[in-house]
Tab-separated table of N, CA and C in Angstrom:
chain	number	residue	atom	x	y	z
A	215	MET	N	135.018	132.471	134.723
A	215	MET	CA	136.126	133.159	134.064
A	215	MET	C	137.102	132.163	133.450
A	216	ARG	N	137.427	131.139	134.245
A	216	ARG	CA	138.388	130.145	133.816
A	216	ARG	C	137.808	129.390	132.589
A	217	PHE	N	136.523	129.075	132.663
A	217	PHE	CA	135.880	128.352	131.563
A	217	PHE	C	135.965	129.171	130.263
A	218	THR	N	135.728	130.469	130.355
A	218	THR	CA	135.742	131.374	129.213
A	218	THR	C	137.158	131.404	128.600
A	219	LEU	N	138.152	131.439	129.421
A	219	LEU	CA	139.534	131.442	128.894
A	219	LEU	C	139.850	130.126	128.207
A	220	VAL	N	139.418	129.020	128.766
A	220	VAL	CA	139.703	127.731	128.114
A	220	VAL	C	139.004	127.612	126.780
A	221	VAL	N	137.734	128.028	126.756
A	221	VAL	CA	136.936	128.025	125.480
A	221	VAL	C	137.599	128.957	124.487
A	222	ALA	N	137.983	130.130	124.879
A	222	ALA	CA	138.644	131.094	123.971
A	222	ALA	C	139.949	130.523	123.452
A	223	PHE	N	140.699	129.809	124.309
A	223	PHE	CA	141.945	129.185	123.883
A	223	PHE	C	141.712	128.157	122.765
A	224	PHE	N	140.713	127.282	123.009
A	224	PHE	CA	140.454	126.238	122.032
A	224	PHE	C	139.859	126.812	120.732
A	225	VAL	N	139.079	127.804	120.825
A	225	VAL	CA	138.529	128.478	119.602
A	225	VAL	C	139.678	129.099	118.854
A	226	GLY	N	140.584	129.765	119.544
A	226	GLY	CA	141.744	130.343	118.869
A	226	GLY	C	142.656	129.304	118.259
A	227	LEU	N	142.827	128.181	118.938
A	227	LEU	CA	143.633	127.059	118.421
A	227	LEU	C	142.950	126.486	117.162
A	228	PHE	N	141.611	126.374	117.177
A	228	PHE	CA	140.911	125.886	116.015
A	228	PHE	C	141.130	126.783	114.802
A	229	PHE	N	140.996	128.074	114.977
A	229	PHE	CA	141.180	128.990	113.830
A	229	PHE	C	142.623	129.023	113.412
A	230	TYR	N	143.573	128.879	114.289
A	230	TYR	CA	144.957	128.845	113.913
A	230	TYR	C	145.261	127.595	113.065
A	231	GLY	N	144.648	126.471	113.438
A	231	GLY	CA	144.859	125.246	112.705
A	231	GLY	C	144.193	125.268	111.334
A	232	CYS	N	143.147	126.030	111.141
A	232	CYS	CA	142.457	126.110	109.884
A	232	CYS	C	143.096	127.118	108.935
A	233	ALA	N	143.970	127.921	109.398
A	233	ALA	CA	144.607	128.921	108.557
A	233	ALA	C	145.531	128.221	107.555
A	234	SER	N	145.511	128.651	106.294
A	234	SER	CA	146.388	128.060	105.308
A	234	SER	C	147.685	128.858	105.231
A	235	VAL	N	148.749	128.125	105.225
A	235	VAL	CA	150.067	128.753	105.148
A	235	VAL	C	150.729	128.181	103.892
A	236	ASP	N	150.896	129.019	102.865
A	236	ASP	CA	151.557	128.609	101.668
A	236	ASP	C	153.016	128.887	101.744
A	237	THR	N	153.808	127.862	101.494
A	237	THR	CA	155.259	128.058	101.432
A	237	THR	C	155.572	128.652	100.072
A	238	PRO	N	156.756	129.279	99.910
A	238	PRO	CA	157.105	129.805	98.570
A	238	PRO	C	157.156	128.710	97.489
A	239	GLU	N	157.550	127.499	97.887
A	239	GLU	CA	157.582	126.389	96.931
A	239	GLU	C	156.160	126.036	96.449
A	240	GLN	N	155.230	126.008	97.405
A	240	GLN	CA	153.827	125.712	97.073
A	240	GLN	C	153.229	126.781	96.226
A	241	ALA	N	153.552	128.031	96.511
A	241	ALA	CA	153.035	129.143	95.683
A	241	ALA	C	153.554	129.061	94.308
A	242	ALA	N	154.842	128.711	94.099
A	242	ALA	CA	155.424	128.579	92.758
A	242	ALA	C	154.791	127.435	92.014
A	243	LYS	N	154.490	126.318	92.690
A	243	LYS	CA	153.864	125.183	92.024
A	243	LYS	C	152.437	125.589	91.605
A	244	ASN	N	151.722	126.279	92.429
A	244	ASN	CA	150.388	126.728	92.068
A	244	ASN	C	150.399	127.630	90.851
A	245	GLU	N	151.410	128.532	90.802
A	245	GLU	CA	151.498	129.462	89.650
A	245	GLU	C	151.896	128.686	88.430
A	246	LEU	N	152.781	127.690	88.543
A	246	LEU	CA	153.128	126.869	87.356
A	246	LEU	C	151.949	126.162	86.774
A	247	LEU	N	151.057	125.703	87.634
A	247	LEU	CA	149.889	124.954	87.140
A	247	LEU	C	148.982	125.851	86.283
A	248	GLU	N	149.037	127.145	86.498
A	248	GLU	CA	148.304	128.085	85.634
A	248	GLU	C	148.832	128.086	84.213
A	249	TYR	N	150.075	127.702	84.021
A	249	TYR	CA	150.686	127.674	82.717
A	249	TYR	C	150.917	126.236	82.236
A	250	THR	N	149.982	125.342	82.595
A	250	THR	CA	150.135	123.918	82.262
A	250	THR	C	148.927	123.504	81.353
A	251	ASP	N	149.273	122.659	80.366
A	251	ASP	CA	148.236	122.103	79.461
A	251	ASP	C	148.555	120.605	79.292
A	252	LYS	N	147.568	119.844	78.903
A	252	LYS	CA	147.765	118.415	78.700
A	252	LYS	C	146.981	117.935	77.510
A	253	ALA	N	147.426	116.787	76.993
A	253	ALA	CA	146.746	116.117	75.872
A	253	ALA	C	146.878	114.621	76.097
A	254	SER	N	145.890	113.855	75.691
A	254	SER	CA	145.995	112.405	75.812
A	254	SER	C	145.396	111.774	74.573
A	255	PHE	N	145.897	110.611	74.216
A	255	PHE	CA	145.416	109.879	73.047
A	255	PHE	C	145.799	108.419	73.198
A	256	ILE	N	145.238	107.611	72.336
A	256	ILE	CA	145.523	106.164	72.347
A	256	ILE	C	146.329	105.853	71.112
A	257	SER	N	147.481	105.176	71.309
A	257	SER	CA	148.304	104.781	70.202
A	257	SER	C	148.503	103.239	70.291
A	258	GLU	N	149.319	102.705	69.386
A	258	GLU	CA	149.589	101.264	69.429
A	258	GLU	C	150.353	100.884	70.736
A	259	GLN	N	150.946	101.846	71.390
A	259	GLN	CA	151.674	101.628	72.639
A	259	GLN	C	150.660	101.666	73.835
A	260	GLY	N	149.436	101.978	73.590
A	260	GLY	CA	148.430	102.160	74.618
A	260	GLY	C	148.102	103.610	74.808
A	261	SER	N	147.584	103.953	75.973
A	261	SER	CA	147.218	105.360	76.258
A	261	SER	C	148.466	106.129	76.508
A	262	VAL	N	148.483	107.370	75.958
A	262	VAL	CA	149.625	108.239	76.144
A	262	VAL	C	149.135	109.603	76.708
A	263	LEU	N	149.787	110.092	77.722
A	263	LEU	CA	149.470	111.351	78.329
A	263	LEU	C	150.665	112.287	78.214
A	264	VAL	N	150.417	113.480	77.685
A	264	VAL	CA	151.440	114.534	77.548
A	264	VAL	C	151.028	115.728	78.385
A	265	VAL	N	151.905	116.129	79.320
A	265	VAL	CA	151.611	117.259	80.184
A	265	VAL	C	152.792	118.242	80.015
A	266	ALA	N	152.506	119.496	79.784
A	266	ALA	CA	153.589	120.495	79.612
A	266	ALA	C	153.276	121.778	80.376
A	267	SER	N	154.345	122.403	80.859
A	267	SER	CA	154.209	123.682	81.523
A	267	SER	C	155.119	124.686	80.837
A	268	TYR	N	154.580	125.889	80.660
A	268	TYR	CA	155.363	127.021	80.129
A	268	TYR	C	156.104	127.623	81.321
A	269	LEU	N	157.448	127.518	81.361
A	269	LEU	CA	158.225	127.851	82.515
A	269	LEU	C	158.711	129.273	82.618
A	270	ASN	N	158.691	130.010	81.517
A	270	ASN	CA	159.286	131.381	81.535
A	270	ASN	C	158.690	132.328	82.589
A	271	PRO	N	157.356	132.449	82.730
A	271	PRO	CA	156.844	133.411	83.660
A	271	PRO	C	157.176	133.120	85.124
A	272	VAL	N	157.384	131.881	85.462
A	272	VAL	CA	157.614	131.501	86.862
A	272	VAL	C	159.077	131.212	87.153
A	273	LYS	N	159.704	130.353	86.345
A	273	LYS	CA	161.097	129.946	86.625
A	273	LYS	C	162.123	130.827	85.992
A	274	TYR	N	161.837	131.388	84.807
A	274	TYR	CA	162.846	132.185	84.086
A	274	TYR	C	162.229	133.524	83.633
A	275	PRO	N	161.821	134.365	84.519
A	275	PRO	CA	161.144	135.645	84.109
A	275	PRO	C	162.072	136.618	83.356
A	276	LYS	N	163.387	136.463	83.507
A	276	LYS	CA	164.293	137.409	82.836
A	276	LYS	C	164.896	136.801	81.564
A	277	LYS	N	164.534	135.607	81.213
A	277	LYS	CA	165.072	134.915	80.019
A	277	LYS	C	164.254	135.424	78.829
A	278	LEU	N	164.784	136.343	78.079
A	278	LEU	CA	164.057	136.956	76.971
A	278	LEU	C	164.374	136.357	75.621
A	279	ASP	N	165.440	135.524	75.547
A	279	ASP	CA	165.864	135.041	74.255
A	279	ASP	C	165.310	133.673	73.862
A	280	GLU	N	164.638	132.992	74.793
A	280	GLU	CA	164.084	131.666	74.465
A	280	GLU	C	162.842	131.374	75.301
A	281	GLU	N	162.014	130.506	74.754
A	281	GLU	CA	160.839	130.015	75.463
A	281	GLU	C	161.188	128.623	75.997
A	282	VAL	N	160.874	128.345	77.265
A	282	VAL	CA	161.248	127.130	77.885
A	282	VAL	C	159.998	126.398	78.410
A	283	PHE	N	159.873	125.116	78.117
A	283	PHE	CA	158.753	124.314	78.538
A	283	PHE	C	159.265	123.073	79.263
A	284	GLY	N	158.553	122.628	80.263
A	284	GLY	CA	158.806	121.332	80.892
A	284	GLY	C	157.747	120.371	80.413
A	285	VAL	N	158.139	119.221	79.920
A	285	VAL	CA	157.222	118.275	79.325
A	285	VAL	C	157.351	116.917	80.002
A	286	ALA	N	156.212	116.301	80.329
A	286	ALA	CA	156.142	114.937	80.849
A	286	ALA	C	155.420	114.082	79.793
A	287	VAL	N	155.991	112.934	79.508
A	287	VAL	CA	155.356	111.977	78.577
A	287	VAL	C	155.174	110.669	79.320
A	288	SER	N	153.921	110.221	79.415
A	288	SER	CA	153.622	109.050	80.134
A	288	SER	C	152.868	108.065	79.215
A	289	PRO	N	153.261	106.803	79.145
A	289	PRO	CA	154.242	106.105	79.934
A	289	PRO	C	155.656	106.470	79.508
A	290	ALA	N	156.601	106.102	80.331
A	290	ALA	CA	158.003	106.474	80.067
A	290	ALA	C	158.528	105.897	78.768
A	291	GLY	N	157.988	104.818	78.257
A	291	GLY	CA	158.468	104.213	77.055
A	291	GLY	C	157.963	104.832	75.746
A	292	ALA	N	157.027	105.774	75.845
A	292	ALA	CA	156.433	106.394	74.666
A	292	ALA	C	157.521	107.212	73.951
A	293	SER	N	157.538	107.154	72.619
A	293	SER	CA	158.579	107.867	71.876
A	293	SER	C	158.169	109.336	71.727
A	294	PHE	N	159.082	110.212	72.059
A	294	PHE	CA	158.881	111.685	71.926
A	294	PHE	C	159.755	112.079	70.772
A	295	ASP	N	159.126	112.367	69.602
A	295	ASP	CA	159.848	112.530	68.344
A	295	ASP	C	160.159	113.990	68.013
A	296	SER	N	159.247	114.922	68.259
A	296	SER	CA	159.482	116.275	67.786
A	296	SER	C	158.778	117.279	68.641
A	297	ALA	N	159.287	118.525	68.538
A	297	ALA	CA	158.661	119.629	69.215
A	297	ALA	C	158.712	120.843	68.287
A	298	VAL	N	157.574	121.457	68.032
A	298	VAL	CA	157.545	122.633	67.126
A	298	VAL	C	156.730	123.733	67.844
A	299	LEU	N	157.318	124.894	67.955
A	299	LEU	CA	156.637	126.074	68.491
A	299	LEU	C	156.089	126.845	67.317
A	300	GLU	N	154.729	126.955	67.256
A	300	GLU	CA	154.108	127.643	66.097
A	300	GLU	C	154.666	129.047	65.967
A	301	GLY	N	155.071	129.367	64.750
A	301	GLY	CA	155.596	130.722	64.468
A	301	GLY	C	157.090	130.775	64.556
A	302	VAL	N	157.732	129.751	65.149
A	302	VAL	CA	159.185	129.735	65.289
A	302	VAL	C	159.792	128.530	64.532
A	303	GLY	N	159.160	127.366	64.713
A	303	GLY	CA	159.694	126.192	64.056
A	303	GLY	C	160.152	125.188	65.098
A	304	ALA	N	161.110	124.350	64.673
A	304	ALA	CA	161.617	123.256	65.528
A	304	ALA	C	162.195	123.782	66.836
A	305	ALA	N	161.994	123.028	67.887
A	305	ALA	CA	162.544	123.349	69.181
A	305	ALA	C	163.478	122.248	69.615
A	306	SER	N	164.403	122.559	70.503
A	306	SER	CA	165.324	121.519	71.008
A	306	SER	C	164.666	120.730	72.123
A	307	ILE	N	165.004	119.473	72.159
A	307	ILE	CA	164.443	118.580	73.215
A	307	ILE	C	165.596	117.995	73.974
A	308	GLU	N	165.483	118.099	75.315
A	308	GLU	CA	166.580	117.629	76.156
A	308	GLU	C	165.954	116.833	77.279
A	309	ARG	N	166.355	115.574	77.444
A	309	ARG	CA	165.841	114.757	78.506
A	309	ARG	C	166.369	115.255	79.846
A	310	THR	N	165.562	115.215	80.854
A	310	THR	CA	165.983	115.762	82.173
A	310	THR	C	165.751	114.726	83.234
A	311	SER	N	166.338	114.962	84.399
A	311	SER	CA	166.260	114.001	85.522
A	311	SER	C	164.943	114.202	86.307
A	312	ASP	N	164.650	113.170	87.108
A	312	ASP	CA	163.462	113.260	87.922
A	312	ASP	C	163.568	114.397	88.962
A	313	GLU	N	164.771	114.707	89.403
A	313	GLU	CA	164.961	115.754	90.410
A	313	GLU	C	164.541	117.104	89.818
A	314	VAL	N	164.943	117.370	88.561
A	314	VAL	CA	164.534	118.632	87.917
A	314	VAL	C	163.022	118.551	87.685
A	315	ALA	N	162.487	117.402	87.324
A	315	ALA	CA	161.065	117.261	87.049
A	315	ALA	C	160.189	117.562	88.262
A	316	LYS	N	160.654	117.327	89.432
A	316	LYS	CA	159.885	117.584	90.630
A	316	LYS	C	159.635	119.067	90.862
A	317	GLY	N	160.418	119.925	90.209
A	317	GLY	CA	160.181	121.367	90.315
A	317	GLY	C	159.290	121.930	89.237
A	318	LEU	N	158.656	121.079	88.441
A	318	LEU	CA	157.820	121.570	87.337
A	318	LEU	C	156.406	121.911	87.699
A	319	GLY	N	156.007	121.638	88.943
A	319	GLY	CA	154.647	121.929	89.337
A	319	GLY	C	153.791	120.704	89.301
A	320	PHE	N	154.187	119.679	88.575
A	320	PHE	CA	153.497	118.412	88.542
A	320	PHE	C	154.521	117.289	88.495
A	321	TYR	N	154.201	116.148	89.006
A	321	TYR	CA	155.168	115.067	88.959
A	321	TYR	C	154.411	113.757	88.784
A	322	LEU	N	154.774	113.015	87.741
A	322	LEU	CA	154.175	111.724	87.408
A	322	LEU	C	155.353	110.696	87.508
A	323	PRO	N	155.388	109.844	88.530
A	323	PRO	CA	156.547	108.979	88.705
A	323	PRO	C	156.741	108.013	87.579
A	324	TRP	N	155.738	107.758	86.741
A	324	TRP	CA	155.885	106.768	85.640
A	324	TRP	C	156.144	107.463	84.291
A	325	ALA	N	156.536	108.711	84.288
A	325	ALA	CA	156.689	109.474	83.033
A	325	ALA	C	158.173	109.734	82.744
A	326	SER	N	158.467	110.081	81.514
A	326	SER	CA	159.777	110.606	81.101
A	326	SER	C	159.621	112.131	81.025
A	327	TYR	N	160.665	112.840	81.414
A	327	TYR	CA	160.653	114.278	81.514
A	327	TYR	C	161.653	114.907	80.548
A	328	TYR	N	161.200	116.015	79.954
A	328	TYR	CA	162.032	116.724	78.953
A	328	TYR	C	161.977	118.236	79.199
A	329	ILE	N	162.999	118.929	78.764
A	329	ILE	CA	162.961	120.366	78.700
A	329	ILE	C	162.989	120.723	77.209
A	330	VAL	N	162.034	121.542	76.778
A	330	VAL	CA	161.937	121.939	75.391
A	330	VAL	C	162.219	123.426	75.308
A	331	LYS	N	163.183	123.812	74.443
A	331	LYS	CA	163.552	125.194	74.338
A	331	LYS	C	163.411	125.626	72.858
A	332	ALA	N	162.899	126.833	72.673
A	332	ALA	CA	162.714	127.417	71.360
A	332	ALA	C	163.060	128.901	71.405
A	333	PRO	N	163.443	129.475	70.278
A	333	PRO	CA	163.678	130.927	70.283
A	333	PRO	C	162.450	131.727	70.725
A	334	ALA	N	162.683	132.859	71.270
A	334	ALA	CA	161.617	133.680	71.814
A	334	ALA	C	160.639	134.089	70.710
A	335	LEU	N	159.380	134.197	71.094
A	335	LEU	CA	158.342	134.604	70.134
A	335	LEU	C	157.499	135.710	70.801
A	336	GLU	N	157.353	136.802	70.042
A	336	GLU	CA	156.517	137.925	70.488
A	336	GLU	C	155.084	137.628	70.142
A	337	ALA	N	154.365	137.086	71.088
A	337	ALA	CA	152.916	136.775	70.828
A	337	ALA	C	152.243	136.701	72.187
A	338	LYS	N	150.932	136.843	72.165
A	338	LYS	CA	150.140	136.764	73.399
A	338	LYS	C	149.900	135.340	73.831
A	339	SER	N	149.913	134.403	72.865
A	339	SER	CA	149.713	132.981	73.185
A	339	SER	C	150.716	132.147	72.371
A	340	LEU	N	150.951	130.949	72.861
A	340	LEU	CA	151.891	130.038	72.251
A	340	LEU	C	151.212	128.705	71.982
A	341	ARG	N	151.534	128.079	70.864
A	341	ARG	CA	151.100	126.730	70.568
A	341	ARG	C	152.285	125.865	70.374
A	342	LEU	N	152.400	124.821	71.211
A	342	LEU	CA	153.475	123.892	71.132
A	342	LEU	C	152.939	122.578	70.582
A	343	ASP	N	153.457	122.102	69.509
A	343	ASP	CA	153.061	120.850	68.871
A	343	ASP	C	154.130	119.800	69.215
A	344	LEU	N	153.734	118.745	69.919
A	344	LEU	CA	154.661	117.747	70.330
A	344	LEU	C	154.335	116.417	69.635
A	345	GLY	N	155.298	115.823	68.931
A	345	GLY	CA	155.127	114.547	68.280
A	345	GLY	C	155.435	113.408	69.210
A	346	VAL	N	154.404	112.670	69.596
A	346	VAL	CA	154.590	111.577	70.563
A	346	VAL	C	153.869	110.315	69.991
A	347	GLY	N	154.637	109.250	69.797
A	347	GLY	CA	154.033	108.004	69.369
A	347	GLY	C	153.273	108.081	68.066
A	348	GLY	N	153.700	108.927	67.125
A	348	GLY	CA	153.031	109.065	65.831
A	348	GLY	C	151.870	110.025	65.883
A	349	PHE	N	151.560	110.623	66.968
A	349	PHE	CA	150.477	111.607	67.084
A	349	PHE	C	151.079	112.985	67.419
A	350	ILE	N	150.275	114.001	67.131
A	350	ILE	CA	150.665	115.355	67.448
A	350	ILE	C	149.802	115.869	68.587
A	351	ALA	N	150.401	116.192	69.678
A	351	ALA	CA	149.723	116.817	70.803
A	351	ALA	C	149.842	118.307	70.676
A	352	LYS	N	148.702	118.982	70.532
A	352	LYS	CA	148.706	120.449	70.332
A	352	LYS	C	148.370	121.089	71.683
A	353	LEU	N	149.335	121.781	72.250
A	353	LEU	CA	149.144	122.374	73.559
A	353	LEU	C	149.212	123.859	73.433
A	354	ASP	N	148.249	124.562	74.115
A	354	ASP	CA	148.147	126.014	74.006
A	354	ASP	C	148.464	126.646	75.369
A	355	PHE	N	149.204	127.716	75.334
A	355	PHE	CA	149.625	128.405	76.540
A	355	PHE	C	149.388	129.891	76.343
A	356	VAL	N	148.958	130.552	77.419
A	356	VAL	CA	148.792	132.000	77.398
A	356	VAL	C	150.130	132.586	77.859
A	357	LYS	N	150.633	133.524	77.102
A	357	LYS	CA	151.910	134.116	77.422
A	357	LYS	C	151.626	135.492	78.032
A	358	VAL	N	151.879	135.570	79.318
A	358	VAL	CA	151.675	136.832	80.050
A	358	VAL	C	152.836	137.730	79.801
A	359	SER	N	152.509	139.009	79.604
A	359	SER	CA	153.563	139.971	79.353
A	359	SER	C	154.611	139.952	80.441
A	360	ARG	N	155.865	139.886	80.049
A	360	ARG	CA	156.951	139.832	81.067
A	360	ARG	C	157.002	141.126	81.854
A	361	SER	N	156.409	142.214	81.387
A	361	SER	CA	156.437	143.435	82.119
A	361	SER	C	155.616	143.380	83.419
A	362	LEU	N	154.724	142.359	83.474
A	362	LEU	CA	153.940	142.196	84.729
A	362	LEU	C	154.739	141.602	85.854
A	363	TYR	N	155.956	141.139	85.532
A	363	TYR	CA	156.789	140.525	86.539
A	363	TYR	C	157.827	141.490	87.030
A	364	TRP	N	157.460	142.723	87.240
A	364	TRP	CA	158.398	143.762	87.718
A	364	TRP	C	158.896	143.489	89.104
A	365	HIS	N	158.113	142.733	89.890
A	365	HIS	CA	158.492	142.515	91.266
A	365	HIS	C	159.538	141.447	91.461
A	366	ARG	N	159.955	140.817	90.421
A	366	ARG	CA	160.937	139.740	90.548
A	366	ARG	C	162.305	140.231	90.223
């Protein structure tokens, strides 16, 4: 009897340890990664990596007047010249701190981080063209209907 209880305890402990527990922060990061796209190319500055996340569905579900993107440009010295949201035109570019960047769902310690904002666009998908180091990174995002976020 005692042996059975000890074995049952360790089996229960094993299954308890294998259970995954997602924190709300981890769940938000996982959801942000669903709205993330990247582009890479080689310029005279070397290899350049551009990673961007569409933040509206996760971070700003009630923001109906503008589209917000978090952008990382690596290496940090690469020039980030322009941002254009197809169908809307030029978007504003604002450099942000590393603390804000850590909430974007991805973090590259050697990158520069920006917040890109553009007027809202009624479309099912978005194309963001980012001018970096003389090249254009074309990033595509699926825009989920905001009505699906009724629970927030």
